[in-house]
Structures are given as structure tokens and as C-alpha cells.
PDB file of C-alpha atoms and ligand atoms in Angstrom:
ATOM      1  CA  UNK R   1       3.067   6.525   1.355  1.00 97.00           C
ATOM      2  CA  UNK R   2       4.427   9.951   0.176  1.00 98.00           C
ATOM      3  CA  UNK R   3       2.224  12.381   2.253  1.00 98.00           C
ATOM      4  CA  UNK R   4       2.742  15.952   4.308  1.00 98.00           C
ATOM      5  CA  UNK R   5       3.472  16.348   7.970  1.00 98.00           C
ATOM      6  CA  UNK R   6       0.066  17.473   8.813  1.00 97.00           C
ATOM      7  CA  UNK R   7      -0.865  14.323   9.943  1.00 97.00           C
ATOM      8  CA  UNK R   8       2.061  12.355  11.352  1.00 98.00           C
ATOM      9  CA  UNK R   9       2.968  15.079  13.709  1.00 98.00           C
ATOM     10  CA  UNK R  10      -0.717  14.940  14.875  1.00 98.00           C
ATOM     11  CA  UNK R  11      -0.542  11.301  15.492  1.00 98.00           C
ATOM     12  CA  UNK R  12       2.824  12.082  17.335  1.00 98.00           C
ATOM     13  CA  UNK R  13       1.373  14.659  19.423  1.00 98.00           C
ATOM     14  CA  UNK R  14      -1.079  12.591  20.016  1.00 98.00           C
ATOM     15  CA  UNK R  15       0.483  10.036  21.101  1.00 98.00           C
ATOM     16  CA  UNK R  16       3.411  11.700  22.702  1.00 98.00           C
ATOM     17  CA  UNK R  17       6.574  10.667  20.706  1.00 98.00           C
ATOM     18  CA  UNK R  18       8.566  12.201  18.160  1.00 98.00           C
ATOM     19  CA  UNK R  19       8.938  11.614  14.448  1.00 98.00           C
ATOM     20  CA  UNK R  20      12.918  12.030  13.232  1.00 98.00           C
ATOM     21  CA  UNK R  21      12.939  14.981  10.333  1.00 98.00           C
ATOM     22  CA  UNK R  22      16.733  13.615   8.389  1.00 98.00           C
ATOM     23  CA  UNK R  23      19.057  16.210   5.869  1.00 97.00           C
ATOM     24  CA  UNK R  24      19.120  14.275   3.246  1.00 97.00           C
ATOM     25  CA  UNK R  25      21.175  15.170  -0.205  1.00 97.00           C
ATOM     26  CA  UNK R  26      21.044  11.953  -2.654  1.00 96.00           C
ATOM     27  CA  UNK R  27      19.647   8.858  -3.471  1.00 95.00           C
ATOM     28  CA  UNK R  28      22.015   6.596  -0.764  1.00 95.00           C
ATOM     29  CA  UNK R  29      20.660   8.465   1.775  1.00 97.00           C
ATOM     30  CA  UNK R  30      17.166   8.790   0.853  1.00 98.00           C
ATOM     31  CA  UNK R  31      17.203   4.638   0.316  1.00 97.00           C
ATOM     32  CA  UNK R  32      18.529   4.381   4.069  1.00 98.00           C
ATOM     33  CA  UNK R  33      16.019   6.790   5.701  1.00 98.00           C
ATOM     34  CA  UNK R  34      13.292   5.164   3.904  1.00 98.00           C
ATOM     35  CA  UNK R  35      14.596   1.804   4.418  1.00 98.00           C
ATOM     36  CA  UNK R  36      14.941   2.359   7.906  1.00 98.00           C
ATOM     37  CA  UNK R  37      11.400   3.827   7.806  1.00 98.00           C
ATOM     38  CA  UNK R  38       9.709   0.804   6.491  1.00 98.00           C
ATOM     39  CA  UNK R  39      11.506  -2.035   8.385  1.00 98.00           C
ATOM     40  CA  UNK R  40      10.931   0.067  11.861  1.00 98.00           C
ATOM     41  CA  UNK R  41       7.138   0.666  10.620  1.00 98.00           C
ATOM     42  CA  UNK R  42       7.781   4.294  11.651  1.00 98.00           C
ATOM     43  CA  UNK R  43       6.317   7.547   9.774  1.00 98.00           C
ATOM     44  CA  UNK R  44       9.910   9.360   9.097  1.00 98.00           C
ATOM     45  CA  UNK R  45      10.647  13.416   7.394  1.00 98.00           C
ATOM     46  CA  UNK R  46      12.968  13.626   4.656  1.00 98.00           C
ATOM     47  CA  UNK R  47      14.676  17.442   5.118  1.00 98.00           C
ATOM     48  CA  UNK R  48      16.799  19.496   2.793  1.00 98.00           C
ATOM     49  CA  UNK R  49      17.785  23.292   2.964  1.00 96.00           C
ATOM     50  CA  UNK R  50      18.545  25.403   0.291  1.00 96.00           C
ATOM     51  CA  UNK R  51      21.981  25.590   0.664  1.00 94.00           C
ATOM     52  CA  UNK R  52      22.248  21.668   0.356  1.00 96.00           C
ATOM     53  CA  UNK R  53      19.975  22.052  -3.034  1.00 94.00           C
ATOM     54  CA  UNK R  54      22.753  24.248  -4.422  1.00 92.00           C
ATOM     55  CA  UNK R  55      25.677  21.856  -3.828  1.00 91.00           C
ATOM     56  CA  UNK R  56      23.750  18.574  -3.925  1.00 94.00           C
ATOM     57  CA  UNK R  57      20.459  17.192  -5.009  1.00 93.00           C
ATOM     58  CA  UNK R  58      18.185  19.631  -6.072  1.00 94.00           C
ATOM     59  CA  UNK R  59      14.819  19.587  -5.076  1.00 96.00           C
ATOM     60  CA  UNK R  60      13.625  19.292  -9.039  1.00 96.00           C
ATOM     61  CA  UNK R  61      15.292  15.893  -9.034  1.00 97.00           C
ATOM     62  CA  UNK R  62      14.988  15.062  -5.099  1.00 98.00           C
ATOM     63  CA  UNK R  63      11.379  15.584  -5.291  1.00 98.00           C
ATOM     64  CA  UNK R  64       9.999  13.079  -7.752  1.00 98.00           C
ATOM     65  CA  UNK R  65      12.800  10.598  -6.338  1.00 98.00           C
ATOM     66  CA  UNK R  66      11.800  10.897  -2.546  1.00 98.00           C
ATOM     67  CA  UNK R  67       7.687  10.581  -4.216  1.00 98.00           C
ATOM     68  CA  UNK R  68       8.678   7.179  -5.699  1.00 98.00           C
ATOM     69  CA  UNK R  69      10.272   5.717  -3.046  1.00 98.00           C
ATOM     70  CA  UNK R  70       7.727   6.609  -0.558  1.00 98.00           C
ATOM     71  CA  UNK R  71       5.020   5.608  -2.581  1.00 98.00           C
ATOM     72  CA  UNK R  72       6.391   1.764  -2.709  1.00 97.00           C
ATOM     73  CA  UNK R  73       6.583   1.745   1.460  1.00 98.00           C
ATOM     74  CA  UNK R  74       3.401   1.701   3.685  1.00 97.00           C
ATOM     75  CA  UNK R  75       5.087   3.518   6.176  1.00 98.00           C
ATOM     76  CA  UNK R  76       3.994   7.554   6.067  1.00 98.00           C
ATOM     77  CA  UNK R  77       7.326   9.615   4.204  1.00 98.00           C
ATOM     78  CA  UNK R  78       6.758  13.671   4.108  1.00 98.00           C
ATOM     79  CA  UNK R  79       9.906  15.678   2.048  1.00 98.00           C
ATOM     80  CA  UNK R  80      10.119  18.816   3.741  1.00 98.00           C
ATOM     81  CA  UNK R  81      11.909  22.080   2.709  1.00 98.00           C
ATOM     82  CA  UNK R  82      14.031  22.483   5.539  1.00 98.00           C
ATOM     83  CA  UNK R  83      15.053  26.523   6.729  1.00 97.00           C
ATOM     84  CA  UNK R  84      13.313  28.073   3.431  1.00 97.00           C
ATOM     85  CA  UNK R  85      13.987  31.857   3.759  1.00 95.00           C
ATOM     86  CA  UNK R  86      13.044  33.454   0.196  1.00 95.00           C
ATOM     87  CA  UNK R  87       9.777  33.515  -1.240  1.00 96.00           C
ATOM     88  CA  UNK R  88      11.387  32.164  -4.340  1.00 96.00           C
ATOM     89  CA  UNK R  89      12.939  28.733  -2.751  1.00 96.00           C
ATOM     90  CA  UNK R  90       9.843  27.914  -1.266  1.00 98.00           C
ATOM     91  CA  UNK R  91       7.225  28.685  -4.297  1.00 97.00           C
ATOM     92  CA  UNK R  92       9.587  26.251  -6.468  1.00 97.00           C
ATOM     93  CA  UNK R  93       9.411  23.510  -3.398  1.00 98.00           C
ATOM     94  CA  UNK R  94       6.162  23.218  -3.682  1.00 98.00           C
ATOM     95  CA  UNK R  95       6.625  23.480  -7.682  1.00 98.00           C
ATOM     96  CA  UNK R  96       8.848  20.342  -7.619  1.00 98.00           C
ATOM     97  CA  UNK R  97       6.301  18.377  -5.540  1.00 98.00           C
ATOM     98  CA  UNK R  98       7.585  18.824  -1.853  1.00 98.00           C
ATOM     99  CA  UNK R  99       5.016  17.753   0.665  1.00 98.00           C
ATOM    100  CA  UNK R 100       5.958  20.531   3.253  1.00 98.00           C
ATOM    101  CA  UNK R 101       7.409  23.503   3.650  1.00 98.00           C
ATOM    102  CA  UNK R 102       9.305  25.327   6.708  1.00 98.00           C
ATOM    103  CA  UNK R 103       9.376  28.979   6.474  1.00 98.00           C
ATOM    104  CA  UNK R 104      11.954  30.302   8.718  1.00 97.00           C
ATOM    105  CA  UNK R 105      11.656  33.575   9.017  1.00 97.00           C
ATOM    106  CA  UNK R 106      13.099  33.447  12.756  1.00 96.00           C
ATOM    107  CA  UNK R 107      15.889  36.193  12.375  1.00 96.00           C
ATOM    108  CA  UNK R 108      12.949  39.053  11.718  1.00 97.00           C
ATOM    109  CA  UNK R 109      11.403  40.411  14.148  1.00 97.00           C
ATOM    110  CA  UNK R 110       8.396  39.340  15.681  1.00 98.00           C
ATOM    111  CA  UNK R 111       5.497  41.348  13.042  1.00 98.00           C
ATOM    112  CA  UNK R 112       8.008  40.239   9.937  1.00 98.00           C
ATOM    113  CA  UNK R 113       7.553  36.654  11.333  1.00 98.00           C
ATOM    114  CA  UNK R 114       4.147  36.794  11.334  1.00 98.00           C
ATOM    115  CA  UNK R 115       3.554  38.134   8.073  1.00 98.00           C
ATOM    116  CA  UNK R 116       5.750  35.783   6.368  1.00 98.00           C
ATOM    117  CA  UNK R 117       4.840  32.837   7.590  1.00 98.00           C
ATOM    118  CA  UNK R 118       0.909  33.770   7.295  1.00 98.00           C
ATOM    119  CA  UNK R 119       1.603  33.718   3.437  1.00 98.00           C
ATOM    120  CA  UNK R 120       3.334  30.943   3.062  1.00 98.00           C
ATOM    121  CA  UNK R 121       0.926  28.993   5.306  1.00 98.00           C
ATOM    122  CA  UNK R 122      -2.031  30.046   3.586  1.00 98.00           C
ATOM    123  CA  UNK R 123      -0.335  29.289  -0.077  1.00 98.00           C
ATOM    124  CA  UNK R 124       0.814  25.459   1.715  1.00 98.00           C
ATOM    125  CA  UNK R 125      -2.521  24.470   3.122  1.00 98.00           C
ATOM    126  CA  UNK R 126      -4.151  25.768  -0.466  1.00 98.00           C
ATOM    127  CA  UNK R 127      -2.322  22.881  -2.157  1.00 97.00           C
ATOM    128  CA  UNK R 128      -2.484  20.388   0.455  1.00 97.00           C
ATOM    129  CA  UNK R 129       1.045  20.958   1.982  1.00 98.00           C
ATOM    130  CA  UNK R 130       2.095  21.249   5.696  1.00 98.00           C
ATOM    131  CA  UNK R 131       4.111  24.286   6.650  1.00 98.00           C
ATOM    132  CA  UNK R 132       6.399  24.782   9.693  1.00 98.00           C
ATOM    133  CA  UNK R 133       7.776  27.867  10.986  1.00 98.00           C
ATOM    134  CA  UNK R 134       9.988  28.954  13.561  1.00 98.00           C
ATOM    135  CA  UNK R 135       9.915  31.333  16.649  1.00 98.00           C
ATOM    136  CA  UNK R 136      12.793  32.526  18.775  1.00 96.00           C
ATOM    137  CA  UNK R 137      15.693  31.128  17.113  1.00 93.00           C
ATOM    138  CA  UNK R 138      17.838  28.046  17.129  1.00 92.00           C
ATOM    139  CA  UNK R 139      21.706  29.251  15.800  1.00 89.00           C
ATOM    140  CA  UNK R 140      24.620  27.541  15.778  1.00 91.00           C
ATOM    141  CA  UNK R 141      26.236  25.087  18.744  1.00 92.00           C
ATOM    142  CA  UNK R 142      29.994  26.664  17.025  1.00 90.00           C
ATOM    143  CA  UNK R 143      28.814  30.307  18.196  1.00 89.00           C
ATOM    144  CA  UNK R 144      27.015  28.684  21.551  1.00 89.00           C
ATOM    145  CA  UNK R 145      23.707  30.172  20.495  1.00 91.00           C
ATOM    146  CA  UNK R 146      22.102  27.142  22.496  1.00 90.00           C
ATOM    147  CA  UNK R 147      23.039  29.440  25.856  1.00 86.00           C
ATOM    148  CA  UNK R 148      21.901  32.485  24.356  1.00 90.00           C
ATOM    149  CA  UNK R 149      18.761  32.424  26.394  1.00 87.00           C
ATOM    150  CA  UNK R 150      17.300  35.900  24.464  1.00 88.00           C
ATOM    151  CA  UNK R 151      16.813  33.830  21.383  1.00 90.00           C
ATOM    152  CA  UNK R 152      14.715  30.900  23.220  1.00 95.00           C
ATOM    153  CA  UNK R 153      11.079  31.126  22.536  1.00 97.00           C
ATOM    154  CA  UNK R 154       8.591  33.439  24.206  1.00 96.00           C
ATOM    155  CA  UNK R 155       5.579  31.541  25.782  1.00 97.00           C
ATOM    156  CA  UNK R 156       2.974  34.344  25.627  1.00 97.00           C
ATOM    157  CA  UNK R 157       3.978  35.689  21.632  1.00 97.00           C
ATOM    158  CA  UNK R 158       4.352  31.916  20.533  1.00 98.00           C
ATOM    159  CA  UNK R 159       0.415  31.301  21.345  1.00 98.00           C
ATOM    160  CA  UNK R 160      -0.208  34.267  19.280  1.00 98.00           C
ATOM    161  CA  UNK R 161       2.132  33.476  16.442  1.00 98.00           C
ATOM    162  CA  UNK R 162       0.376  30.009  16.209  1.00 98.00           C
ATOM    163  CA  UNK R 163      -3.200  31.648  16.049  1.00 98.00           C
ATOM    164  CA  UNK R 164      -2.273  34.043  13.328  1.00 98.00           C
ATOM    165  CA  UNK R 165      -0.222  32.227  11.214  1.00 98.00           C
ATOM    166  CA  UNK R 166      -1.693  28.947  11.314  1.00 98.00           C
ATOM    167  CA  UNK R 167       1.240  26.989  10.851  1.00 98.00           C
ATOM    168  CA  UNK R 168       0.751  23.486  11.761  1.00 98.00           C
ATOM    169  CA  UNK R 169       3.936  22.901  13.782  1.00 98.00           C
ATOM    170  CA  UNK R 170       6.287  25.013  15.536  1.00 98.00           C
ATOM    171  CA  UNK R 171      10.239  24.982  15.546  1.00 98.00           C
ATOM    172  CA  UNK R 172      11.142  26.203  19.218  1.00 98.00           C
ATOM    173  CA  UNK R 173      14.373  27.443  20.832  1.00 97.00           C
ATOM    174  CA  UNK R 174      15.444  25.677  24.178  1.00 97.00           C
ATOM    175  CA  UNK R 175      18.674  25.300  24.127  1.00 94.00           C
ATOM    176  CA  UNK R 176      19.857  23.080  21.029  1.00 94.00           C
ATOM    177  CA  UNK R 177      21.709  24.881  18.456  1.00 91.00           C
ATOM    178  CA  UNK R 178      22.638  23.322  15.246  1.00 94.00           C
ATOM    179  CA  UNK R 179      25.707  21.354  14.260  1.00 93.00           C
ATOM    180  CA  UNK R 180      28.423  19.674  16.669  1.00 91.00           C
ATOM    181  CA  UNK R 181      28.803  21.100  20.349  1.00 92.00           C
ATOM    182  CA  UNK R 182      32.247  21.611  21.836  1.00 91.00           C
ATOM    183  CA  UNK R 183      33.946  18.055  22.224  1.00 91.00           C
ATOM    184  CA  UNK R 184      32.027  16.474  25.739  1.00 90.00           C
ATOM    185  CA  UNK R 185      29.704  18.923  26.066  1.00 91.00           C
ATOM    186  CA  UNK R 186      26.145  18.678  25.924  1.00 92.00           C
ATOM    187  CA  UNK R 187      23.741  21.267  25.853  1.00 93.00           C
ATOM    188  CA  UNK R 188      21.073  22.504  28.821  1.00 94.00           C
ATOM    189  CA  UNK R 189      17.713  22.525  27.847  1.00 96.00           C
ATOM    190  CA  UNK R 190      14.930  24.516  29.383  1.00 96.00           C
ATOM    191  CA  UNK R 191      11.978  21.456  29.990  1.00 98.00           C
ATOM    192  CA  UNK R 192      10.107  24.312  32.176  1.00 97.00           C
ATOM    193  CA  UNK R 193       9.337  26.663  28.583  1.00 98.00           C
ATOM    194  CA  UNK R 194       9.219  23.383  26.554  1.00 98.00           C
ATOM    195  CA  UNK R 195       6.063  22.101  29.374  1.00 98.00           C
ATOM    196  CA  UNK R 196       4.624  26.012  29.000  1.00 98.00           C
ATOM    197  CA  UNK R 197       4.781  25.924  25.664  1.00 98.00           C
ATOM    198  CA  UNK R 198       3.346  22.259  25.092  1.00 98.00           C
ATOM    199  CA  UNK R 199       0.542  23.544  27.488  1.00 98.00           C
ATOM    200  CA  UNK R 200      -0.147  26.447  25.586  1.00 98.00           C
ATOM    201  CA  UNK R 201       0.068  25.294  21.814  1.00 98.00           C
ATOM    202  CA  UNK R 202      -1.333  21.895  22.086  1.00 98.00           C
ATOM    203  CA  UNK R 203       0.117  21.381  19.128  1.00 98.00           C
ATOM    204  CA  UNK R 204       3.201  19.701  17.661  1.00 98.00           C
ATOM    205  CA  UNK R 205       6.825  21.206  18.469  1.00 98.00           C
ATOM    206  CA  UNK R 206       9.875  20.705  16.731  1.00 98.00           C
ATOM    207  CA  UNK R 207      13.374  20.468  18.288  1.00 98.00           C
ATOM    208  CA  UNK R 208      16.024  21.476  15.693  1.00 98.00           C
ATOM    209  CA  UNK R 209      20.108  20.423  16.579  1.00 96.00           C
ATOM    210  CA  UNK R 210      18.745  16.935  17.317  1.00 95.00           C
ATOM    211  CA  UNK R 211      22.764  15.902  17.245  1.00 95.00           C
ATOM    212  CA  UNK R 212      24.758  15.774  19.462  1.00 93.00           C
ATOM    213  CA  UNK R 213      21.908  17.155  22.305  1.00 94.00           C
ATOM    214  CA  UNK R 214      22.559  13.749  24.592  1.00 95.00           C
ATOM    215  CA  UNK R 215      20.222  10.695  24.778  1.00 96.00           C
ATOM    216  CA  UNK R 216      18.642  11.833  28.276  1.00 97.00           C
ATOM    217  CA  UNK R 217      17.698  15.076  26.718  1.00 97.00           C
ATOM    218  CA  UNK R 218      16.136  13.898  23.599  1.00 98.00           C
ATOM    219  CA  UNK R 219      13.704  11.320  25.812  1.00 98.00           C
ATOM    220  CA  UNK R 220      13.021  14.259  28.297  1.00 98.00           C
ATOM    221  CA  UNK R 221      12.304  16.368  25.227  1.00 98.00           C
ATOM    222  CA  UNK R 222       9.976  13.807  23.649  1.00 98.00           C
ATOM    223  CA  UNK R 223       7.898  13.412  27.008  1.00 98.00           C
ATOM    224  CA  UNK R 224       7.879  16.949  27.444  1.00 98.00           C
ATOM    225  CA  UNK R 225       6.214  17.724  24.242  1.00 98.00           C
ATOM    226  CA  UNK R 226       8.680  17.768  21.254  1.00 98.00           C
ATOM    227  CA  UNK R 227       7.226  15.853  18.159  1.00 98.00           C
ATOM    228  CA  UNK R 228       9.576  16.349  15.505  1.00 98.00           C
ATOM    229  CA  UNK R 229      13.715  16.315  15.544  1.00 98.00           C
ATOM    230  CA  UNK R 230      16.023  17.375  12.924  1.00 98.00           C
ATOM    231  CA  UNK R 231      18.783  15.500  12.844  1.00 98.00           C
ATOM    232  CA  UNK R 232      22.232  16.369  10.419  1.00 97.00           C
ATOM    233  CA  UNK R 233      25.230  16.445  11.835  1.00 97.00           C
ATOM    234  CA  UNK R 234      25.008  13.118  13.354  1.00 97.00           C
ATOM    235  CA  UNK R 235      24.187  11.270  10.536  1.00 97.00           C
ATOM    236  CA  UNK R 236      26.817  12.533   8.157  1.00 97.00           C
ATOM    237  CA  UNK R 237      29.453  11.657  10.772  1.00 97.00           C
ATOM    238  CA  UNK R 238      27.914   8.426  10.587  1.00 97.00           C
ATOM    239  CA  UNK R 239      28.303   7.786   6.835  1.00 97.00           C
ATOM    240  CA  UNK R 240      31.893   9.600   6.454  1.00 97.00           C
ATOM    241  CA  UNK R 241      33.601   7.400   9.878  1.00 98.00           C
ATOM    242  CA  UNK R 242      32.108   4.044   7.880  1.00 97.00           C
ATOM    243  CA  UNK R 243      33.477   5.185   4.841  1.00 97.00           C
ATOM    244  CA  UNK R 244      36.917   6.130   6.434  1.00 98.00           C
ATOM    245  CA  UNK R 245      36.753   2.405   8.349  1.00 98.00           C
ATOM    246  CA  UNK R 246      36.197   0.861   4.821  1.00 98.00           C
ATOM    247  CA  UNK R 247      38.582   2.216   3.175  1.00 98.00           C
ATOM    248  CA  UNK R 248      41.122   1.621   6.146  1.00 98.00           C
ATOM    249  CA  UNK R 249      40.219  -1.815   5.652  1.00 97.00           C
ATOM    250  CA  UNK R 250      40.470  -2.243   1.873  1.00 98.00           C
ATOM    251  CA  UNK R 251      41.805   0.887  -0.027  1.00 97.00           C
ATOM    252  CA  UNK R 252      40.912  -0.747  -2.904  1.00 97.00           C
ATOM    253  CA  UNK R 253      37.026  -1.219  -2.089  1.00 98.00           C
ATOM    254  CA  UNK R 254      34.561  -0.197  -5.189  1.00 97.00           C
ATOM    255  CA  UNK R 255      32.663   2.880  -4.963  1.00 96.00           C
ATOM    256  CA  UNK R 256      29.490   0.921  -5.028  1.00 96.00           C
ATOM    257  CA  UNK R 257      30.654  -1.235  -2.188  1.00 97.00           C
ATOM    258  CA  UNK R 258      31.326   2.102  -0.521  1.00 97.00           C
ATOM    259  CA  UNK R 259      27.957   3.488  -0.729  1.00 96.00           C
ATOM    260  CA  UNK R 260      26.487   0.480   0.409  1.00 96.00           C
ATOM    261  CA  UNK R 261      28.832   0.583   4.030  1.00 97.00           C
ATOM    262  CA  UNK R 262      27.865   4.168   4.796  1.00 97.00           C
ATOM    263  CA  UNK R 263      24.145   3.551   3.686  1.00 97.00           C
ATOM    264  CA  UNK R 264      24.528   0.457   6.343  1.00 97.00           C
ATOM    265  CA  UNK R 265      25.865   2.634   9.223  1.00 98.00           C
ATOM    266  CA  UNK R 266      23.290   5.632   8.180  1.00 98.00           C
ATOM    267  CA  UNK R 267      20.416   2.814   9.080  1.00 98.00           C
ATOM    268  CA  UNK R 268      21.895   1.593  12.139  1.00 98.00           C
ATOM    269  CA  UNK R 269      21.845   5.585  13.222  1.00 98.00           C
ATOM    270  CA  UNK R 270      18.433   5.984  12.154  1.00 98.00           C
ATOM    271  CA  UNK R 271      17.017   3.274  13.279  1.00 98.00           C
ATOM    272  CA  UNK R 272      18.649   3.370  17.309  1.00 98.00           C
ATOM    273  CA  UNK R 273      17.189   7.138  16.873  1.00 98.00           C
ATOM    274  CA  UNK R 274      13.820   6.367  16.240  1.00 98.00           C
ATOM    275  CA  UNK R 275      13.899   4.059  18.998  1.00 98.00           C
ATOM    276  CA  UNK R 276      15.018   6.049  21.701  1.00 98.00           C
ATOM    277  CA  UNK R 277      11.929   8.932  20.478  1.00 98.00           C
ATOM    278  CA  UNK R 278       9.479   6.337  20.629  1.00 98.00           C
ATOM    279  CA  UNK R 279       8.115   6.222  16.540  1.00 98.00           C
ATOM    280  CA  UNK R 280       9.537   2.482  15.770  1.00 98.00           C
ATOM    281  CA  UNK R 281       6.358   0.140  15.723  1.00 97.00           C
ATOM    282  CA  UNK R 282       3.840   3.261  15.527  1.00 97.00           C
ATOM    283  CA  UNK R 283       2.469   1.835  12.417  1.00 96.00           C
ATOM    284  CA  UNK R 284       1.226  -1.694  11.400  1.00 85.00           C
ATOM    285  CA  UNK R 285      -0.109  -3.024   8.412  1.00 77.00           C
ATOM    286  CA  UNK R 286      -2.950  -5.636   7.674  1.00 63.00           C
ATOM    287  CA  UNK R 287      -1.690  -7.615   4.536  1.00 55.00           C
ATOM    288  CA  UNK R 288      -3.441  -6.402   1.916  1.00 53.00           C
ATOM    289  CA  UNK R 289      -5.000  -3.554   3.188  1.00 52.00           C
ATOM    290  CA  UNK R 290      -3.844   0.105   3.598  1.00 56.00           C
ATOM    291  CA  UNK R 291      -2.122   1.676   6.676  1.00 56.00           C
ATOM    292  CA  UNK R 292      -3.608   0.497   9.876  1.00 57.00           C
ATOM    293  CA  UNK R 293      -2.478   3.133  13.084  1.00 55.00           C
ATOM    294  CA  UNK R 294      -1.963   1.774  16.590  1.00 50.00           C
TER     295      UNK R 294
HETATM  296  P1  LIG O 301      21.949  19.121  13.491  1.00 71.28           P
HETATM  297  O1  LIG O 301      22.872  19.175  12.323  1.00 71.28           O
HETATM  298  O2  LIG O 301      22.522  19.757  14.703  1.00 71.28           O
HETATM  299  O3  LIG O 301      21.418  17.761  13.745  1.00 71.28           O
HETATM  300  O4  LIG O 301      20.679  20.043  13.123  1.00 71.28           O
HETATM  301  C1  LIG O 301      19.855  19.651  12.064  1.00 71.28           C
HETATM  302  C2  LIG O 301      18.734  20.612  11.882  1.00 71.28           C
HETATM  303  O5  LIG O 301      18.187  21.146  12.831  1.00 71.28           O
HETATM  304  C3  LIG O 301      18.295  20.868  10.509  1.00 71.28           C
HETATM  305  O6  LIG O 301      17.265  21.790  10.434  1.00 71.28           O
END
């Protein structure tokens, strides 16, 4: 089912667990996320940013792709743009057929947020498209923004944000940062805001940097209130060590061979993840009916 995140991440928050949101940038990937999707009967988020458009699949050719896959699993599949910045990159995501949006307009300040994300909102919802946005702001774990405790997210202006934008899920800052952490560290994350802000949104958050942050903190993060995690890093490490084993092993392995060992090791990932944040088995089927929810 190729649908938007609207209503996954309300069954989530309903249900308090998290849906995994995976960078995604061909068709090997996009097979193993959805695979992993359908045999855990889990509703999963296909991401990709810009940037990755630029070097890798772009969204013209990701879109219709992602559509076609979904639509031949029961399981609910939304293709987000992940971090769109200009107006431009998102107006041609939701051209190509994206089911969701993310305007991330976090680096402005708080007025410029607002604004921003209260247009693309508006244009989303008016074509049946779920938008995210994001307030305070989640950097990067190589420039320790996770301890930068000025960009984690306001309590008071995020209740605000949510009532004039209307977005329909939040991107918070608590301590995650994107991309690998120093070797044996893992980050501190503030549960106290995440339980405020839970309290005060009712309403789905999203925990970006979902590598690397440490199993305890991702199932304290999930009980606490997070619904959605990006995840990146992790899984590319995944697919490049498998192909580095494989290759170890026979140097003269085919390229298709090749695809199919990291696509193997991506699913094993994938599937441990959505595990641990509690979206395997959310969704069961009658036989020849549609979607049935637990
Ligand atoms: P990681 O690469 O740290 O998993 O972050 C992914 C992310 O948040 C994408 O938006």
C-alpha cells in the first residue's frame, strides 16, 4: 500500500511505538526496506534528501519505483522527502508523486520557521500529502551538535509551532545528531523535554540520528513518545561491511551476487530495528481482504 505518513504515525502514536523512516538511494535498497516491511507486517518510511537525489536516484525515477513496489505489499509504505529546504525541491517532490514531504526549515529563526512550513503544509495536505517539519535543530554527531543543548527543542514555542503550522509530525532535538558518534560513545538524551513535549503535542514526534544513538535509548525514546526514526548511517555500514566480507571471501563474486549479500544484511538491520521500536506484527491481513490493524 503506497500511502502518506498521516496515518501510520497516528496509529504509532496511538499505540505507542515507532515506525523506522530509511535513506534510501536505489532499487536494492528500496527491495530490502520493503521486503523487510512486508515479511515483519510493519508500516515502514522510505526517506531521501536532496543531496542524495543529486548523486543517486532521483526522485523522478525513485518515485514511481517506490509507488510500484508498495502497491504489490499490504503492509502501509510512505516515500518521504527527507530535509527539503528550497521551495523548488519540495514542489517537484510532490510533482514526482512523493507521499510526504519534510520541510526543514530548522536553521531560521523561529517566525521564518513558521512561515515556511505553514506553506508547505497547507500546499501538502491540499494534495493529500503528509508534511513534517522540524523545530530546534538536530546537526551533526562529527561537530557534537547532540550536546549543544541551545539547539534542543523549546517546549512552550513547539506547542505553538504545531498550532500554526499544522504540520502533522514534528522532528525534535534531544540529543541525537546525525551520522556516526565518536567511536564508543553514545549520545545523552533529554527523556524529561521528550515527556513535556509528548504531553504537550499529543501528536507524533520524530527522532532524527536514529544510528548509532544505543539500543536502551531508542526503547526509552519510543516509550517516551518518539514515533518515527530516521535511520542512515547505520544501514549503509551495513550494506558496505557485507559487501567488503563478500568480496574478502570471493574476489571474484558477480555484481549481482553482490547486491543480493548487502540487500541480505540491509534486511537483517531493518528488520532487528523494527523490532526493538515495537512496529513488527502491527499489521495483519485477512486473506483476501484489505489491511486489517491490530
Ligand atoms: P543517521 O544517519 O544518523 O541515522 O540520521 C539519519 C537521519 O536523521 C536522516 O534524516
Amino acid at each position: 500500500m503506497y500511502v502518506s505518513m498521516k496515518d501510520m504515525l497516528l496509529h504509532a502514536h496511538h499505540n505507542n511505538y515507532a515506525v523506522m523512516a530509511i535513506n534510501c538511494v536505489n532499487m536494492e535498497q528500496a527491495k530490502a526496506i520493503i521486503q523487510s516491511a512486508d515479511e515483519e507486517k510493519s508500516a515502514v518510511i522510505i526517506n531521501i534528501s536532496p543531496r542524495q537525489m543529486k548523486a543517486h536516484g532521483h526522485g523522478e525515477i525513485m518515485a514511481p519505483m517506490i509507488k510500484n513496489m508498495a502497491e504489490k505489499v499490504p503492509v502501509p509504505v510512505a516515500f518521504n522527502l527527507d530535509h527539503g529546504a528550497s521551495f523548488e525541491d519540495i514542489t517537484d517532490a510532490m510533482k514526482f508523486g512523493f507521499s510526504s514531504v519534510m520541510i526543514d526549515s530548522s536553521s531560521f529563526e523561529f517566525e521564518e520557521n513558521v512561515r515556511r512550513t505553514q506553506q508547505i503544509a497547507s500546499l501538502a495536505h491540499g494534495m493529500g500529502l503528509s508534511c513534517e517539519a522540524e523545530l530546534g535543530h538536530v546537526g551533526q554527531a562529527a561537530a557534537d551538535d547532540n550536546s549543544n543543548v541551545d539547539l534542543y527543542t523549546n517546549v512552550k514555542q513547539a506547542k505553538e509551532f504545531v498550532e500554526r503550522t499544522k504540520c502533522d509530525c514534528l522532528a525534535i532535538a534531544i540529543g541525537t545528531a546525525h551520522g556516526a558518534y565518536p567511536k564508543g560513545m553514545v549520545p545523552k538524551l533529554d527523556f524529561d523535554r521528550l515527556r513535556e513535549l509528548k504531553t504537550e503535542l499529543n501528536m507524533p514526534l520524530v527522532l532524527h540520528g536514529g544510528s548509532g544513538a544505543g539500543e536502551e535509548n531508542i526503547k526509552k525514546a519510543v516509550a517516551c513518545g518518539i514515533n518515527k526514526i530516521n535511520v542512515c548511517t547505520d544501514l549503509f555500514r551495513h550494506a558496505t561491511n557485507a559487501t567488503i566480507e563478500a568480496v574478502k571471501e570471493n574476489p571474484m563474486i558477480d555484481y549481482m551476487d553482490l547486491c543480493i549479500e548487502a540487500q541480505n544484511a540491509m534486511k537483517d538491520f531493518i528488520k532487528s530495528y523494527m523490532r526493538v521500536i515495537g512496529s513488527s506484527g502491527q499489521y495483519s491481513f485477512k486473506k483476501d481482504n484489505g489491511p486489517e490493524l491490530d
